[in-house]
């Protein structure tokens, strides 16, 4: 199962169907991405072995980068209001626990909401922002799918946020593989400083890094 | 800021690789023996490419391509008893010219009437380079020779460096069979797509020394603004900052403190796998900070900026975004 399908699948799973392993590695990634815990090398190495974890990690950061990018803001003036109201009408939050659910499972329910309802909101928001940034690039040959394994961006589950709720044009678009949420100007200073002391300067003929920087700085001047 | 980049680190790399080669038994024996020896032979050949770039006299025009962008430049490189002399003219867009005399780099920017002068770092400050061994490079890249090819009318040898994981890019190089001078280079991503390339379109090699070719085009610079860029200071090791999970094979090779524009007291830690490098910049967050979180990629260069407590962390390097993010998110301040 590819990552996007897996994400959709996971969102539709009840807690009883979800394995502890599944949740703990995703939970760990999520906490790590939020900076809530410090990385532990052993755990990290374990997570890295699974390509799905890597995809998940990349997608989380892609979404985070997009949401934080000032180029993409505001999605609309009352975006957060509508997101909050969508969250309130979120059926998963209000659904009663299964009578048979044991203590551990019911305690996981909040974690599920926190780690799956919120990211899915982010995915929905990402779709909106994708429309925003991708339109000039749709015709470009560089347009490929959002994840590394070329799966299309998952559409948000109807139970969380739908197109009407967000009142945004949801059309099928794809992202170029690299989303630049920082301008080349902000990169400039660090790139020059990096290449002053970077041993990789020796890699190509001496001119390559030089040219790379002149191209960028010429644009900004 | 503008283009001021050190050009001659190649020499230390070359010296290191050649010194490795000199420890080996007669070349005829070992080159044929094992694939490891063949790798080493290829790496020594890479070193010869680098040496050619700094030792030969040549004048040529090359094209640099990144995505849909293309830029032409003209380079004149001459060597005499006093060392290396180089002139680089940017031919497209706004004019710019860079003159280098060994370690000193002069950038002429006529649009803003600015002359930037910078002294590049001494190569002796790169213990990591001097320690880099050929086998370490071969640990993370598989090296193979390709078929002969012709670039700018010159017969070339080709060599490929294919990464063994997704944490670094691959390279394809074309070098003159006679002189070893690199005439074309491509950087490739994990799908084997070219993300950046540079190639000579015309070149003349082994010219007699010609001072006229090295003169700046802008002589009346009396009214120009002169900016001297301060090199960084090599401070105490930043041992309190740890990368818990560096991408495999990337080792700490350099640390310094410097001023970057208005940002003072920026710490820089450089990691390298022998070919690619990643810099980590760490600075205190304050009211003047203009940084924000996010990521960016241009050709082979990727960057990520994030806030970590009271600090801003910027990670940049010639590596895939996944490797850059791995560094950014595994950085920790040891208490």
Coordinates of C-alpha atoms in Angstrom, one line a residue:
Chain A
X1 CA 0.0 0.0 0.0
X2 CA 1.5 3.4 -0.9
X3 CA 1.8 6.0 1.7
X4 CA -1.2 8.2 0.7
X5 CA -3.5 5.2 0.6
X6 CA -2.0 4.1 3.9
X7 CA -2.7 7.5 5.4
X8 CA -6.4 7.3 4.2
X9 CA -6.6 3.8 5.5
X10 CA -5.2 4.7 8.9
X11 CA -7.6 7.5 9.2
X12 CA -10.6 5.3 8.6
X13 CA -9.4 2.6 11.0
X14 CA -10.9 2.3 14.4
X15 CA -8.6 2.2 17.4
X16 CA -9.3 -1.5 17.8
X17 CA -8.0 -2.2 14.4
X18 CA -4.8 -0.1 14.8
X19 CA -1.8 -1.9 16.1
X20 CA 0.3 -0.5 18.9
X21 CA 3.4 -0.5 16.7
X22 CA 1.7 1.4 14.0
X23 CA 0.7 4.1 16.4
X24 CA 3.8 4.3 18.4
X25 CA 6.2 4.9 15.5
X26 CA 3.9 7.5 13.9
X27 CA 3.3 9.0 17.2
X28 CA 7.1 9.2 17.8
X29 CA 7.6 10.8 14.4
X30 CA 4.9 13.3 15.1
X31 CA 6.3 14.2 18.5
X32 CA 9.8 14.4 17.0
X33 CA 8.6 16.7 14.2
X34 CA 6.9 19.0 16.7
X35 CA 10.1 19.2 18.7
X36 CA 8.4 17.8 21.7
X37 CA 10.9 15.1 22.3
X38 CA 14.6 14.8 21.7
X39 CA 15.8 12.3 19.1
X40 CA 17.2 9.0 20.3
X41 CA 19.7 7.5 17.8
X42 CA 18.6 3.9 18.2
X43 CA 14.9 4.7 17.8
X44 CA 15.7 6.9 14.8
X45 CA 17.8 4.3 13.1
X46 CA 14.9 1.8 13.6
X47 CA 12.4 4.3 12.1
X48 CA 14.6 5.0 9.2
X49 CA 14.6 1.4 8.0
X50 CA 10.9 1.7 7.0
X51 CA 10.4 3.7 3.8
X52 CA 6.9 4.5 4.9
X53 CA 8.2 6.2 7.9
X54 CA 10.6 8.2 5.8
X55 CA 7.7 9.2 3.5
X56 CA 5.6 10.1 6.5
X57 CA 8.4 12.2 7.9
X58 CA 8.9 14.0 4.6
X59 CA 5.2 14.6 4.1
X60 CA 4.8 16.0 7.6
X61 CA 7.6 18.5 7.0
X62 CA 6.3 19.4 3.6
X63 CA 3.0 20.2 5.0
X64 CA 4.5 22.1 7.9
X65 CA 6.8 24.1 5.6
X66 CA 3.8 25.0 3.3
X67 CA 1.7 26.1 6.2
X68 CA 4.4 28.2 7.6
X69 CA 5.4 29.8 4.4
X70 CA 4.5 33.5 4.3
X71 CA 4.2 33.2 0.5
X72 CA 1.2 31.2 1.0
X73 CA -0.6 33.3 3.6
X74 CA -3.3 34.1 4.0
X75 CA -5.1 31.2 2.5
X76 CA -8.2 33.4 3.2
X77 CA -9.0 35.9 5.9
X78 CA -11.1 33.7 8.1
X79 CA -9.2 30.5 7.3
X80 CA -8.4 29.6 10.9
X81 CA -12.0 30.3 12.0
X82 CA -13.4 27.9 9.4
X83 CA -10.8 25.3 10.3
X84 CA -11.9 25.6 13.9
X85 CA -15.5 25.3 13.1
X86 CA -14.7 22.3 10.9
X87 CA -12.9 20.8 13.8
X88 CA -15.8 21.3 16.1
X89 CA -18.1 19.5 13.7
X90 CA -15.5 16.7 13.5
X91 CA -17.5 13.5 14.0
X92 CA -14.5 11.4 15.2
X93 CA -14.1 13.6 18.2
X94 CA -17.6 13.2 19.4
X95 CA -18.0 9.5 18.6
X96 CA -18.5 7.4 21.7
X97 CA -15.9 4.7 22.5
X98 CA -16.7 1.2 21.8
X99 CA -18.2 -0.5 24.9
X100 CA -15.6 -3.3 24.5
X101 CA -12.7 -1.0 24.3
X102 CA -10.2 -1.6 27.1
X103 CA -8.6 1.1 29.1
X104 CA -5.5 1.4 26.9
X105 CA -7.6 1.8 23.8
X106 CA -9.8 4.4 25.2
X107 CA -6.7 6.4 26.3
X108 CA -5.4 6.1 22.8
X109 CA -8.5 7.8 21.4
X110 CA -7.3 11.3 22.4
X111 CA -3.9 10.5 20.9
X112 CA -5.7 9.4 17.7
X113 CA -7.6 12.7 17.5
X114 CA -4.5 14.7 18.2
X115 CA -2.2 12.8 15.8
X116 CA -4.6 12.0 13.0
X117 CA -7.4 14.6 13.0
X118 CA -4.9 17.5 13.1
X119 CA -2.5 16.2 10.5
X120 CA -5.5 15.5 8.2
X121 CA -6.5 19.1 8.7
X122 CA -3.0 20.0 7.6
X123 CA -3.4 17.8 4.6
X124 CA -6.6 19.6 3.7
X125 CA -4.9 22.9 4.1
X126 CA -2.0 21.7 2.0
X127 CA -4.4 20.9 -0.8
X128 CA -5.7 24.4 -0.7
X129 CA -2.2 25.9 -0.7
X130 CA -1.2 23.5 -3.4
X131 CA -3.8 25.0 -5.6
X132 CA -2.4 28.3 -4.8
X133 CA 1.2 27.6 -5.7
X134 CA 0.8 25.0 -8.3
X135 CA -1.4 26.9 -10.8
X136 CA 1.5 28.7 -12.5
X137 CA 3.4 25.4 -12.6
X138 CA 0.7 23.1 -13.8
X139 CA 1.8 23.3 -17.4
X140 CA 5.4 22.8 -16.5
X141 CA 7.0 19.5 -17.1
X142 CA 8.3 19.5 -13.6
X143 CA 4.9 18.8 -12.1
X144 CA 5.0 15.5 -10.4
X145 CA 3.3 14.0 -7.4
X146 CA 3.8 15.3 -3.9
X147 CA 5.4 12.2 -2.4
X148 CA 8.6 10.5 -3.5
X149 CA 6.8 7.5 -4.7
X150 CA 4.6 9.5 -7.0
X151 CA 1.4 9.1 -5.3
X152 CA -1.1 11.9 -5.7
X153 CA -1.9 14.1 -2.7
X154 CA -4.6 12.4 -0.7
X155 CA -7.8 14.2 -0.8
X156 CA -9.1 15.1 2.7
X157 CA -11.5 12.6 4.2
X158 CA -15.1 13.9 4.0
X159 CA -15.5 13.4 7.7
X160 CA -12.9 15.9 8.6
X161 CA -12.9 18.8 6.2
X162 CA -14.4 19.0 2.8
X163 CA -14.3 21.4 0.0
X164 CA -17.4 23.2 1.0
X165 CA -16.2 23.7 4.5
X166 CA -13.1 25.4 3.3
X167 CA -14.8 27.1 0.5
X168 CA -11.7 26.7 -1.6
X169 CA -11.3 25.3 -5.2
X170 CA -10.3 21.7 -4.8
X171 CA -8.9 20.6 -8.1
X172 CA -6.5 17.9 -8.9
X173 CA -3.1 19.4 -9.1
X174 CA 0.3 18.1 -8.3
X175 CA 3.4 19.6 -6.8
X176 CA 6.8 19.9 -8.1
X177 CA 9.1 17.6 -6.2
X178 CA 10.7 20.5 -4.3
X179 CA 8.6 23.1 -2.6
X180 CA 10.6 26.3 -1.9
X181 CA 9.1 28.0 1.0
X182 CA 12.1 30.3 1.4
X183 CA 13.3 32.8 -1.2
X184 CA 16.6 32.5 -3.0
X185 CA 17.6 35.8 -1.4
X186 CA 17.4 34.2 2.1
X187 CA 19.5 31.3 0.8
X188 CA 22.2 33.6 -0.7
X189 CA 24.0 34.6 2.4
X190 CA 24.2 31.1 3.8
X191 CA 25.2 29.6 0.5
X192 CA 28.1 31.9 0.2
X193 CA 29.3 31.3 3.7
X194 CA 28.9 27.5 3.2
X195 CA 30.9 27.5 0.0
X196 CA 33.7 29.5 1.5
X197 CA 34.6 26.7 3.8
X198 CA 33.0 23.7 2.1
X199 CA 35.4 21.0 1.1
X200 CA 33.1 20.1 -1.7
X201 CA 34.4 23.1 -3.5
X202 CA 37.0 20.8 -4.7
X203 CA 34.5 18.5 -6.3
X204 CA 34.1 20.0 -9.7
X205 CA 36.3 22.4 -11.5
X206 CA 36.7 25.2 -9.1
X207 CA 34.2 27.3 -11.0
X208 CA 31.0 25.5 -10.3
X209 CA 30.3 26.9 -6.8
X210 CA 31.4 30.3 -8.0
X211 CA 29.0 30.3 -10.8
X212 CA 26.2 29.0 -8.6
X213 CA 26.6 31.9 -6.3
X214 CA 27.0 34.6 -8.9
X215 CA 23.8 33.5 -10.6
X216 CA 21.9 33.8 -7.4
X217 CA 23.5 37.1 -6.3
X218 CA 23.0 38.6 -9.7
X219 CA 19.3 38.0 -9.5
X220 CA 19.1 39.8 -6.2
X221 CA 21.0 42.8 -7.2
Chain B
X1 CA 26.8 40.0 -0.5
X2 CA 28.1 38.5 -3.7
X3 CA 30.1 35.8 -5.2
X4 CA 33.3 35.2 -3.3
X5 CA 34.2 31.6 -3.2
X6 CA 37.5 29.9 -2.5
X7 CA 38.7 28.0 -5.5
X8 CA 41.7 26.1 -4.6
X9 CA 40.8 23.6 -1.9
X10 CA 41.3 21.0 -4.6
X11 CA 45.0 21.1 -3.9
X12 CA 44.7 19.7 -0.4
X13 CA 42.3 17.0 -1.6
X14 CA 44.7 16.1 -4.4
X15 CA 47.6 16.1 -2.1
X16 CA 45.8 13.7 0.2
X17 CA 44.7 11.4 -2.5
X18 CA 48.1 11.3 -4.1
X19 CA 49.7 10.6 -0.8
X20 CA 47.4 7.6 -0.4
X21 CA 48.4 6.5 -3.8
X22 CA 52.1 6.7 -3.1
X23 CA 51.7 4.2 -0.3
X24 CA 50.5 1.6 -2.7
X25 CA 52.6 -0.9 -4.4
X26 CA 53.4 -0.6 -8.2
X27 CA 50.4 0.7 -10.0
X28 CA 50.4 -2.1 -12.7
X29 CA 49.9 -4.7 -10.0
X30 CA 47.2 -3.2 -7.8
X31 CA 45.0 -1.6 -10.4
X32 CA 44.2 -5.0 -12.0
X33 CA 43.9 -6.9 -8.7
X34 CA 40.7 -6.0 -7.0
X35 CA 37.7 -3.7 -7.6
X36 CA 38.8 -1.8 -4.6
X37 CA 42.1 -1.0 -6.2
X38 CA 40.2 -0.1 -9.3
X39 CA 38.2 2.3 -7.2
X40 CA 41.3 3.8 -5.8
X41 CA 42.7 4.2 -9.3
X42 CA 39.6 6.0 -10.3
X43 CA 39.8 8.3 -7.3
X44 CA 43.4 9.1 -8.1
X45 CA 42.3 9.9 -11.5
X46 CA 39.7 12.3 -10.0
X47 CA 42.5 13.9 -8.1
X48 CA 44.4 14.4 -11.3
X49 CA 41.3 16.2 -12.7
X50 CA 41.4 18.6 -9.8
X51 CA 45.1 19.1 -10.2
X52 CA 44.7 20.0 -13.8
X53 CA 42.2 22.7 -13.0
X54 CA 44.7 24.5 -10.8
X55 CA 47.9 23.8 -12.7
X56 CA 47.0 24.4 -16.4
X57 CA 46.7 27.6 -18.4
X58 CA 43.3 27.7 -20.2
X59 CA 40.7 30.1 -21.6
X60 CA 37.2 29.1 -22.4
X61 CA 33.5 29.7 -22.3
X62 CA 31.2 27.4 -20.3
X63 CA 27.5 27.1 -19.7
X64 CA 26.0 26.4 -16.3
X65 CA 22.4 25.0 -16.3
X66 CA 20.1 24.6 -13.4
X67 CA 16.5 23.6 -14.2
X68 CA 15.4 25.9 -17.0
X69 CA 18.0 28.6 -16.2
X70 CA 21.2 28.8 -18.2
X71 CA 24.1 31.1 -17.7
X72 CA 27.3 31.5 -19.7
X73 CA 30.6 32.6 -18.3
X74 CA 34.1 33.1 -19.6
X75 CA 37.1 31.9 -17.6
X76 CA 40.8 32.7 -18.0
X77 CA 43.2 30.7 -15.8
X78 CA 46.9 31.2 -15.8
X79 CA 49.7 30.0 -13.5
X80 CA 53.1 31.6 -13.1
X81 CA 55.8 31.6 -10.4
X82 CA 53.7 33.6 -8.0
X83 CA 50.8 31.2 -8.2
X84 CA 47.3 31.1 -9.7
X85 CA 45.6 33.9 -11.5
X86 CA 42.0 33.7 -12.7
X87 CA 39.4 35.9 -14.3
X88 CA 35.7 35.0 -14.5
X89 CA 33.3 37.1 -16.5
X90 CA 29.6 36.5 -16.2
X91 CA 28.3 36.9 -19.7
X92 CA 24.5 36.8 -19.3
X93 CA 22.3 39.2 -17.4
X94 CA 23.9 41.9 -15.2
X95 CA 27.7 42.1 -15.7
X96 CA 29.9 40.9 -13.0
X97 CA 33.6 40.0 -13.0
X98 CA 35.7 38.1 -10.5
X99 CA 39.5 38.3 -10.4
X100 CA 41.4 35.9 -8.2
X101 CA 45.1 35.9 -7.2
X102 CA 45.7 32.8 -5.2
X103 CA 43.8 33.4 -2.0
X104 CA 42.5 36.9 -2.7
X105 CA 39.2 37.3 -4.6
X106 CA 38.1 40.6 -6.1
X107 CA 34.5 40.8 -7.3
X108 CA 33.6 43.8 -9.5
X109 CA 29.9 44.6 -9.6
X110 CA 29.4 47.6 -11.9
X111 CA 25.6 47.9 -11.3
X112 CA 26.2 49.0 -7.7
X113 CA 29.8 50.2 -8.3
X114 CA 31.0 47.9 -5.7
X115 CA 34.3 46.1 -5.3
X116 CA 34.2 43.2 -2.9
X117 CA 37.5 42.0 -1.6
X118 CA 37.8 38.7 0.3
X119 CA 40.7 36.6 1.4
X120 CA 39.7 33.0 1.3
X121 CA 40.4 30.5 4.1
X122 CA 43.7 28.8 4.3
X123 CA 43.6 25.1 3.3
X124 CA 45.5 24.2 6.4
X125 CA 42.3 24.7 8.4
X126 CA 40.7 21.7 6.9
X127 CA 42.0 18.7 8.8
X128 CA 38.9 16.8 7.7
X129 CA 40.1 17.1 4.1
X130 CA 43.5 16.0 4.8
X131 CA 42.2 13.0 6.7
X132 CA 39.7 12.0 4.1
X133 CA 40.6 8.7 2.7
X134 CA 39.8 7.2 -0.7
X135 CA 38.2 4.2 0.9
X136 CA 35.7 6.5 2.8
X137 CA 34.6 8.0 -0.5
X138 CA 34.2 4.5 -1.9
X139 CA 32.1 3.6 1.1
X140 CA 29.4 5.9 0.0
X141 CA 29.8 6.1 -3.8
X142 CA 30.4 3.5 -6.3
X143 CA 32.8 4.7 -8.9
X144 CA 32.8 3.6 -12.5
X145 CA 34.4 4.7 -15.8
X146 CA 32.1 5.2 -18.8
X147 CA 32.7 5.4 -22.5
X148 CA 34.8 8.0 -24.1
X149 CA 32.9 11.1 -25.3
X150 CA 33.7 14.4 -26.9
X151 CA 33.1 17.8 -25.3
X152 CA 33.9 21.2 -26.9
X153 CA 35.8 19.3 -29.6
X154 CA 38.0 17.4 -27.1
X155 CA 38.1 13.7 -26.5
X156 CA 37.1 13.0 -22.9
X157 CA 37.2 10.2 -20.3
X158 CA 34.0 9.8 -18.4
X159 CA 33.6 8.8 -14.7
X160 CA 30.4 8.3 -12.6
X161 CA 30.1 8.5 -8.9
X162 CA 26.8 6.8 -7.9
X163 CA 25.7 7.3 -4.3
X164 CA 25.0 4.1 -2.3
X165 CA 22.0 5.7 -0.4
X166 CA 19.5 8.5 -0.8
X167 CA 21.5 10.9 1.4
X168 CA 23.7 12.3 -1.4
X169 CA 23.7 13.1 -5.0
X170 CA 25.5 11.4 -7.9
X171 CA 28.0 12.9 -10.2
X172 CA 29.0 12.3 -13.8
X173 CA 32.3 13.9 -15.0
X174 CA 34.0 14.4 -18.4
X175 CA 37.7 15.1 -18.4
X176 CA 40.2 15.8 -21.2
X177 CA 42.1 12.6 -21.9
X178 CA 45.3 14.5 -22.5
X179 CA 45.4 17.1 -19.7
X180 CA 42.8 15.7 -17.3
X181 CA 41.0 19.1 -17.2
X182 CA 37.3 18.7 -16.3
X183 CA 35.2 19.9 -19.3
X184 CA 31.7 18.8 -18.2
X185 CA 30.1 17.9 -14.9
X186 CA 26.6 16.8 -14.0
X187 CA 24.9 16.4 -10.6
X188 CA 22.1 13.7 -10.5
X189 CA 19.3 13.0 -8.2
X190 CA 18.0 9.7 -7.0
X191 CA 15.9 9.3 -10.2
X192 CA 19.1 9.8 -12.2
X193 CA 17.8 13.1 -13.4
X194 CA 20.3 15.9 -14.1
X195 CA 19.6 18.7 -11.6
X196 CA 22.6 20.8 -12.3
X197 CA 25.3 20.8 -15.0
X198 CA 28.2 22.8 -16.3
X199 CA 30.1 22.3 -19.6
X200 CA 32.6 24.1 -21.7
X201 CA 31.4 25.1 -25.1
X202 CA 34.8 26.4 -26.3
X203 CA 38.2 26.0 -24.6
X204 CA 41.9 26.4 -25.4
X205 CA 44.3 24.6 -23.1
X206 CA 48.1 25.0 -22.5
X207 CA 48.3 28.6 -23.6
X208 CA 51.3 30.8 -22.8
X209 CA 51.0 33.1 -19.8
X210 CA 49.0 36.2 -20.9
X211 CA 48.6 39.0 -18.4
X212 CA 46.3 40.9 -20.7
X213 CA 43.7 38.2 -20.3
X214 CA 43.6 38.7 -16.6
X215 CA 43.1 42.4 -16.4
X216 CA 39.8 43.6 -14.9
X217 CA 37.6 45.4 -17.4
X218 CA 36.8 48.1 -14.8
X219 CA 39.8 50.2 -14.3
X220 CA 38.2 53.5 -13.3
X221 CA 37.0 52.4 -9.9
X222 CA 38.0 55.5 -7.9
X223 CA 34.4 56.2 -7.0
X224 CA 33.5 52.6 -6.3
X225 CA 32.5 51.4 -2.9
X226 CA 35.0 48.9 -1.5
X227 CA 33.8 46.2 0.8
X228 CA 36.1 43.9 2.7
X229 CA 34.6 40.8 3.9
X230 CA 35.9 39.5 7.2
X231 CA 36.7 35.8 7.2
X232 CA 35.4 33.8 10.2
X233 CA 37.4 33.1 13.3
X234 CA 38.2 29.6 14.3
X235 CA 36.9 29.5 17.8
X236 CA 36.5 26.8 20.4
X237 CA 34.9 23.6 19.3
X238 CA 31.1 23.8 19.6
X239 CA 31.0 20.6 21.5
X240 CA 27.7 21.6 23.2
X241 CA 26.0 21.2 19.9
X242 CA 25.6 17.6 18.8
X243 CA 24.1 16.1 15.7
X244 CA 22.5 13.0 17.2
X245 CA 21.9 11.4 13.8
X246 CA 24.1 12.7 11.0
X247 CA 23.5 11.2 7.6
X248 CA 25.8 8.2 7.2
X249 CA 29.4 9.0 6.3
X250 CA 29.1 12.8 7.1
X251 CA 31.8 13.8 9.5
X252 CA 32.5 17.1 11.3
X253 CA 35.4 18.7 9.3
X254 CA 35.3 22.3 10.4
X255 CA 33.9 24.8 12.9
X256 CA 34.1 28.5 13.1
X257 CA 32.4 31.7 14.3
X258 CA 31.6 34.5 11.9
X259 CA 29.4 37.5 11.1
X260 CA 26.9 37.0 8.3
X261 CA 25.5 40.4 7.2
X262 CA 23.7 41.8 10.2
X263 CA 23.8 38.5 12.0
X264 CA 26.8 38.5 14.5
X265 CA 28.3 35.6 16.3
X266 CA 27.0 32.9 14.0
X267 CA 28.5 29.5 14.6
X268 CA 29.1 27.3 11.6
X269 CA 29.8 23.6 11.7
X270 CA 30.7 21.8 8.4
X271 CA 30.1 18.1 7.7
X272 CA 31.4 16.3 4.7
X273 CA 31.4 12.8 3.3
X274 CA 34.5 13.6 1.3
X275 CA 32.6 14.9 -1.8
X276 CA 29.5 16.7 -0.6
X277 CA 29.3 19.1 2.3
X278 CA 26.6 20.3 4.7
X279 CA 26.9 23.5 6.8
X280 CA 25.0 24.1 10.0
X281 CA 24.6 27.7 11.1
X282 CA 23.5 28.4 14.6
X283 CA 22.6 31.9 15.9
X284 CA 20.7 33.3 18.8
X285 CA 17.2 34.5 18.1
X286 CA 16.7 38.2 18.8
X287 CA 14.4 41.0 17.7
X288 CA 16.5 41.7 14.7
X289 CA 16.2 38.2 13.3
X290 CA 14.6 38.1 9.9
X291 CA 14.7 34.3 9.7
X292 CA 11.6 32.2 9.4
X293 CA 11.1 28.4 9.3
X294 CA 11.0 26.7 5.9
X295 CA 12.9 24.9 3.2
X296 CA 14.3 25.7 -0.1
X297 CA 16.1 23.9 -2.9
X298 CA 18.0 25.2 -6.0
X299 CA 19.7 22.7 -8.2
X300 CA 21.9 20.6 -6.0
X301 CA 21.7 23.0 -3.0
X302 CA 19.1 22.4 -0.3
X303 CA 18.4 24.5 2.8
X304 CA 16.2 24.2 5.9
X305 CA 15.7 26.8 8.6
X306 CA 14.1 26.0 11.9
X307 CA 13.8 27.5 15.4
X308 CA 15.2 25.5 18.2
X309 CA 14.5 27.1 21.6
X310 CA 16.4 30.4 21.7
X311 CA 18.3 29.6 18.5
X312 CA 17.8 29.7 14.8
X313 CA 19.3 26.7 12.9
X314 CA 20.0 26.9 9.2
X315 CA 21.3 23.8 7.4
X316 CA 22.5 24.2 3.9
X317 CA 24.5 21.9 1.6
X318 CA 24.9 20.1 -1.7
X319 CA 22.8 17.2 -0.6
X320 CA 19.1 16.1 -1.1
X321 CA 16.5 17.8 1.1
X322 CA 16.1 14.6 3.1
X323 CA 19.7 14.7 4.3
X324 CA 19.5 18.4 5.1
X325 CA 16.4 17.9 7.2
X326 CA 17.9 14.9 9.0
X327 CA 20.7 17.2 10.2
X328 CA 18.3 20.0 11.1
X329 CA 16.0 17.8 13.1
X330 CA 18.7 15.9 14.9
X331 CA 20.6 18.8 16.2
X332 CA 20.7 19.1 20.0
X333 CA 22.1 21.4 22.6
X334 CA 23.8 19.4 25.3
X335 CA 23.3 20.8 28.7

